[in-house]
XYZ file of C-alpha atoms in Angstrom:
385
model
C 17.021 -8.968 50.325
C 12.936 -8.794 50.959
C 12.139 -10.980 53.835
C 9.636 -13.722 53.316
C 6.040 -12.072 53.411
C 4.482 -15.526 55.051
C 2.805 -13.848 58.245
C 0.805 -11.656 55.970
C -1.283 -15.034 54.352
C -2.892 -17.979 55.630
C -0.661 -20.862 54.828
C -0.012 -23.861 57.294
C 3.438 -24.169 58.212
C 3.151 -27.886 56.573
C 2.153 -26.575 53.228
C 4.700 -25.747 50.481
C 2.559 -24.268 47.944
C 4.943 -23.019 44.961
C 2.669 -22.535 42.859
C 2.134 -19.365 42.336
C 1.818 -19.546 38.667
C -1.571 -21.507 38.408
C -2.818 -19.139 41.413
C -1.947 -17.182 44.623
C -2.959 -17.512 47.782
C -4.777 -13.988 48.947
C -2.774 -12.028 51.524
C -4.988 -11.601 54.321
C -5.415 -8.082 53.379
C -6.706 -9.175 50.141
C -9.023 -11.467 51.778
C -10.080 -8.201 54.359
C -11.338 -6.282 50.852
C -13.756 -9.171 49.900
C -15.316 -9.587 52.574
C -15.936 -5.722 53.253
C -16.952 -5.650 49.627
C -19.352 -8.900 50.040
C -20.929 -6.611 52.987
C -21.568 -3.731 50.807
C -23.374 -5.486 48.658
C -25.251 -7.082 51.341
C -26.491 -3.435 52.405
C -26.688 -1.102 49.262
C -28.481 1.475 50.707
C -24.940 2.274 52.692
C -22.973 2.662 49.945
C -21.432 6.348 48.979
C -22.523 7.229 45.200
C -18.897 7.797 44.833
C -17.306 4.472 45.731
C -17.400 2.620 42.646
C -15.437 5.648 40.787
C -13.143 5.873 43.272
C -12.288 1.931 43.160
C -12.184 2.121 39.329
C -9.435 4.863 39.619
C -7.483 3.282 42.349
C -7.387 0.019 40.692
C -6.540 1.245 37.400
C -3.630 3.527 38.895
C -2.797 0.259 41.059
C -2.195 -1.670 37.642
C -0.576 1.081 35.689
C 2.064 1.621 38.503
C 3.457 -1.899 37.682
C 3.880 -1.271 34.063
C 5.111 2.103 34.043
C 1.936 3.307 32.419
C -0.293 6.342 33.221
C -3.958 5.128 35.022
C -5.433 6.646 31.821
C -4.300 4.138 29.812
C -5.315 1.278 31.373
C -8.868 -0.466 31.151
C -10.646 -2.456 33.068
C -11.476 -5.887 32.118
C -12.093 -9.661 33.134
C -9.702 -11.663 31.637
C -6.548 -11.885 29.326
C -8.897 -13.276 26.314
C -11.069 -10.266 26.790
C -8.119 -8.089 26.479
C -6.842 -10.014 23.186
C -10.570 -9.649 21.942
C -10.614 -5.906 22.620
C -7.364 -5.655 20.733
C -8.285 -8.294 17.755
C -11.653 -5.376 17.425
C -9.119 -2.314 17.404
C -6.585 -3.751 15.222
C -7.099 -5.928 12.429
C -4.104 -7.315 10.606
C -3.768 -6.533 6.864
C -4.461 -9.062 4.654
C -1.437 -11.566 3.323
C 0.735 -10.237 6.481
C 1.396 -12.699 9.242
C 0.702 -12.799 13.182
C 3.359 -14.580 15.297
C 2.088 -16.271 18.060
C 4.305 -18.978 20.227
C 4.227 -22.605 19.916
C 2.272 -24.040 22.990
C 1.568 -20.689 24.084
C -0.831 -20.594 26.108
C -4.562 -19.917 24.604
C -5.481 -16.711 25.489
C -2.828 -14.471 23.041
C -3.202 -17.316 20.347
C -6.894 -18.154 19.881
C -8.209 -14.700 18.583
C -6.105 -14.574 15.634
C -6.889 -18.115 14.645
C -10.286 -17.392 14.800
C -9.986 -14.071 12.981
C -7.491 -15.252 10.368
C -9.746 -17.269 7.691
C -12.030 -14.113 7.630
C -9.661 -11.386 7.465
C -7.044 -12.864 5.436
C -3.994 -13.095 7.291
C -1.450 -15.956 8.164
C -1.028 -17.206 11.865
C 2.645 -18.185 11.982
C 3.781 -20.268 15.028
C 7.186 -19.899 16.404
C 8.468 -23.210 17.201
C 9.634 -23.882 20.479
C 13.413 -23.400 20.244
C 15.957 -26.509 21.144
C 18.316 -24.656 23.353
C 15.505 -22.863 24.635
C 16.239 -19.609 23.675
C 12.558 -18.221 22.760
C 14.187 -14.586 22.089
C 16.226 -15.510 19.516
C 13.397 -17.705 17.855
C 11.093 -14.666 17.496
C 13.830 -12.587 16.331
C 14.494 -14.916 13.782
C 10.800 -15.492 12.944
C 10.389 -11.391 12.348
C 13.323 -11.296 10.200
C 12.699 -14.606 8.012
C 13.879 -14.002 4.535
C 11.020 -14.054 1.902
C 8.203 -14.114 4.373
C 5.304 -12.324 4.438
C 5.811 -8.894 6.326
C 4.528 -9.436 9.915
C 1.715 -7.259 11.169
C 1.374 -8.188 14.977
C 3.510 -10.462 17.016
C 0.995 -11.524 19.879
C 3.199 -13.430 22.451
C 3.556 -14.166 26.047
C 6.766 -12.462 27.546
C 7.236 -15.223 29.904
C 6.203 -18.920 28.506
C 4.013 -20.202 30.826
C 4.556 -23.558 30.374
C 8.111 -23.683 30.626
C 8.996 -20.377 32.054
C 11.079 -19.214 29.061
C 11.586 -15.076 28.736
C 11.410 -13.304 25.688
C 13.420 -10.263 26.032
C 10.979 -7.432 24.912
C 13.873 -4.895 24.560
C 15.173 -6.969 21.883
C 11.838 -7.863 19.830
C 9.703 -4.934 20.380
C 12.634 -2.816 18.242
C 12.345 -5.038 15.334
C 8.761 -5.310 15.133
C 8.675 -1.373 15.231
C 11.393 -1.208 12.257
C 9.104 -3.424 10.713
C 6.096 -1.604 10.856
C 4.320 -4.481 13.002
C 2.038 -3.913 16.186
C 3.062 -5.851 19.357
C 0.315 -7.293 21.908
C 1.684 -8.935 25.316
C 0.496 -11.417 27.781
C 2.415 -10.356 30.396
C 0.473 -12.586 32.905
C 3.696 -14.318 34.315
C 5.779 -10.966 34.480
C 3.993 -8.010 35.489
C 5.033 -7.314 39.317
C 7.579 -9.792 39.118
C 10.046 -8.461 36.081
C 10.655 -5.367 35.031
C 8.217 -3.706 32.674
C 7.992 -0.056 31.032
C 5.400 0.570 28.677
C 7.442 3.666 28.244
C 10.448 1.654 26.886
C 8.905 -1.333 25.234
C 6.199 0.620 23.687
C 3.654 -2.193 23.069
C 0.723 -1.666 21.270
C -1.246 -3.595 24.243
C -0.355 -4.943 27.361
C -2.678 -7.282 29.319
C -2.489 -9.326 32.814
C -4.979 -10.636 35.245
C -4.711 -10.435 38.647
C -5.130 -14.037 40.049
C -1.760 -15.323 39.923
C 1.357 -13.026 40.682
C -0.381 -10.078 42.191
C -2.179 -11.479 44.500
C -5.727 -10.975 43.855
C -9.183 -12.464 42.872
C -10.328 -14.429 39.191
C -12.140 -12.138 36.828
C -9.793 -8.725 37.668
C -7.493 -7.928 34.602
C -6.237 -5.020 33.277
C -5.142 -3.885 29.545
C -2.627 -1.144 28.823
C -3.739 0.612 25.264
C -0.890 2.498 23.699
C -2.814 6.511 22.829
C -2.174 5.626 19.232
C -4.859 2.648 19.708
C -7.156 4.362 21.564
C -9.574 5.804 18.955
C -10.921 2.293 18.163
C -14.251 0.968 19.205
C -14.785 -1.143 21.922
C -15.382 -4.746 22.551
C -18.740 -4.128 24.437
C -20.718 -1.068 23.957
C -21.543 0.769 27.699
C -22.849 4.258 28.544
C -19.723 5.164 30.306
C -17.746 4.221 27.062
C -19.381 7.260 25.814
C -19.280 11.020 26.367
C -22.378 11.415 27.564
C -24.988 8.663 28.773
C -26.415 8.945 32.213
C -29.255 7.579 33.900
C -29.188 10.809 36.053
C -29.990 13.223 33.468
C -32.180 13.888 30.528
C -31.552 13.709 27.831
C -30.200 9.829 28.579
C -28.186 9.270 25.643
C -27.229 12.893 25.388
C -23.517 12.351 23.417
C -23.255 9.307 21.797
C -19.530 10.244 20.787
C -16.962 7.651 22.692
C -15.083 8.477 25.719
C -11.499 9.427 25.458
C -8.508 8.103 26.806
C -8.398 3.793 27.322
C -11.282 3.768 29.795
C -13.353 3.460 26.966
C -12.414 0.022 26.612
C -13.801 -0.746 30.277
C -15.601 -4.013 30.658
C -19.591 -3.811 31.184
C -20.623 -4.291 34.718
C -17.168 -2.671 35.927
C -18.755 -1.395 39.097
C -18.081 -4.931 41.476
C -17.441 -4.041 44.762
C -15.735 -6.852 45.723
C -13.514 -8.133 43.079
C -12.056 -4.443 42.283
C -11.018 -3.298 46.008
C -9.311 -7.018 46.299
C -7.314 -6.530 43.224
C -6.471 -2.678 43.968
C -5.044 -4.184 47.295
C -2.717 -6.499 45.945
C -1.349 -4.562 43.304
C -0.337 -2.104 45.714
C 0.779 -4.616 47.974
C 3.599 -5.873 45.063
C 4.191 -2.328 44.186
C 5.088 -1.517 48.442
C 7.553 -4.085 47.922
C 8.848 -3.310 44.793
C 9.699 -5.448 41.731
C 13.430 -6.003 42.126
C 13.121 -7.112 45.861
C 10.393 -9.830 45.015
C 12.633 -11.047 41.973
C 15.527 -11.101 43.815
C 13.696 -13.527 46.861
C 11.933 -15.870 43.940
C 15.275 -16.301 42.567
C 16.742 -16.934 45.652
C 14.363 -19.457 46.275
C 14.687 -21.144 42.970
C 18.024 -20.706 42.797
C 18.211 -23.367 46.097
C 15.572 -25.446 44.211
C 17.621 -26.151 41.527
C 20.682 -27.412 43.501
C 18.493 -29.968 45.078
C 16.582 -31.040 42.145
C 19.306 -31.236 39.924
C 21.069 -33.547 42.297
C 17.439 -35.485 42.453
C 17.905 -35.980 38.527
C 15.558 -33.594 37.083
C 16.881 -31.625 33.913
C 16.289 -27.922 34.105
C 16.477 -25.261 31.649
C 19.635 -22.599 31.483
C 19.230 -19.648 34.157
C 19.835 -17.133 31.722
C 16.763 -18.028 29.502
C 14.469 -18.711 32.156
C 12.175 -16.018 34.449
C 13.592 -15.964 37.820
C 10.510 -16.579 39.713
C 9.444 -19.786 37.795
C 11.719 -23.273 37.315
C 10.354 -25.939 35.023
C 11.989 -29.289 35.526
C 11.801 -31.778 32.647
C 12.515 -35.609 33.362
C 14.806 -38.049 31.294
C 11.955 -40.575 30.814
C 9.277 -38.062 30.961
C 7.385 -37.068 33.966
C 5.797 -39.480 35.784
C 2.098 -39.067 35.481
C 1.075 -38.979 38.899
C 4.215 -36.852 40.256
C 2.042 -34.083 41.050
C -0.256 -35.906 42.980
C 2.597 -37.802 45.079
C 3.769 -34.341 45.769
C 0.918 -33.080 46.831
C -0.157 -35.822 48.997
C 2.674 -34.912 51.096
C 1.530 -31.171 51.118
C 3.782 -30.218 47.836
C 2.461 -28.136 45.707
C 3.797 -27.585 41.512
C 2.106 -27.997 38.440
C 2.014 -30.322 35.380
C 2.363 -28.218 32.201
C 3.139 -29.729 29.131
C 5.085 -32.714 30.230
C 7.179 -30.584 32.713
C 6.832 -29.569 36.224
C 6.258 -26.197 36.645
C 7.735 -24.558 40.251
C 6.551 -21.047 41.011
C 7.393 -19.741 44.542
C 6.422 -16.295 45.766
C 7.044 -13.757 48.730
C 5.457 -16.024 51.149
C 7.798 -18.932 50.406
C 11.170 -19.433 52.527
C 13.789 -21.897 52.930
C 11.861 -24.680 54.507
C 9.403 -25.038 52.260
C 11.869 -25.010 49.110
C 14.064 -27.869 51.242
C 10.146 -29.620 52.213
C 9.667 -29.784 48.066
C 12.711 -31.153 47.513
C 12.785 -33.648 49.894
C 9.070 -34.468 48.687
C 10.753 -34.786 45.018
C 13.657 -37.072 46.204
C 10.863 -39.352 47.622
C 8.280 -39.605 45.267
C 11.301 -39.806 42.473
C 13.050 -42.962 44.584
C 8.999 -44.695 44.615
C 9.135 -43.924 40.837
C 12.352 -45.516 40.207
């Protein structure tokens, strides 16, 4: 099993940060990359003219490696919502069709389609939260609902952000393809930690940011765009999105045809000395440890958490239906409103999410963190009782 990587982070021993699903601490190496980037911007006359292009491709390759993609099929973007807006400009659901989203899913893969539906004539259908916690079966039932209008798109998270429930894309994606529907995956809580192979799943779009599980900064994200969707119009009109627009050559607007590959969809101001290298370093660390090893470590920690929290009265989801790295605790009488704050006062950190306590360990956590968290939980629960 992957050993604890705490020594690579700046985390005090008395802090139990079990909140990677909100944001992760930056590894020391990622912090160093950020400091170096800031220093470059401070002395721009020393910057190698080829640095930006090298950073673009390094980050693109690092993101692609986590999802089984080719770098040329990945675009550099600032956020998941930007990626979904890009997808919304490329793919227009036909009038009268259904776009499937998940109840209480994060706003990013949902709001774009809600905003577009009235003018474009399609319907956004919400897949209700399943009472048994089986999101995969619920999505399958929605796709196959008898007498319903055709599904044109499912815009879904592969791991539900609020409860850790998993959607089995290996089951859902073939159903969508058979129905002639597209698939957009918000892989925020899966990339780097759960197995993703776009060659197998074959999504039309798959998006993830760096500030949570892949140990990077805010403001950096990536979108995989299937080759069949790469002839679309980008969200922004940039010189590098065209074949030949260069401030160093004349004529300036030499060839306005769009550039090939997913690179045409790169965000404006992509030359981010600081964030891109930080993102690349974090993703390369994740790839070095390996997805399976990371998942195994997180699963071990959550198994230990399950035992302690269940004994303290928490209601926990079925292990087979949740992600190995996220554990959401519910409560018979509802979660006490001040539970997260009381835990934080004891240096035990998790996130309140829609009436549950979302706990999310990562490679920097160990058994001592788990035991410290469970002890804090018991003490706070006793006070609440």
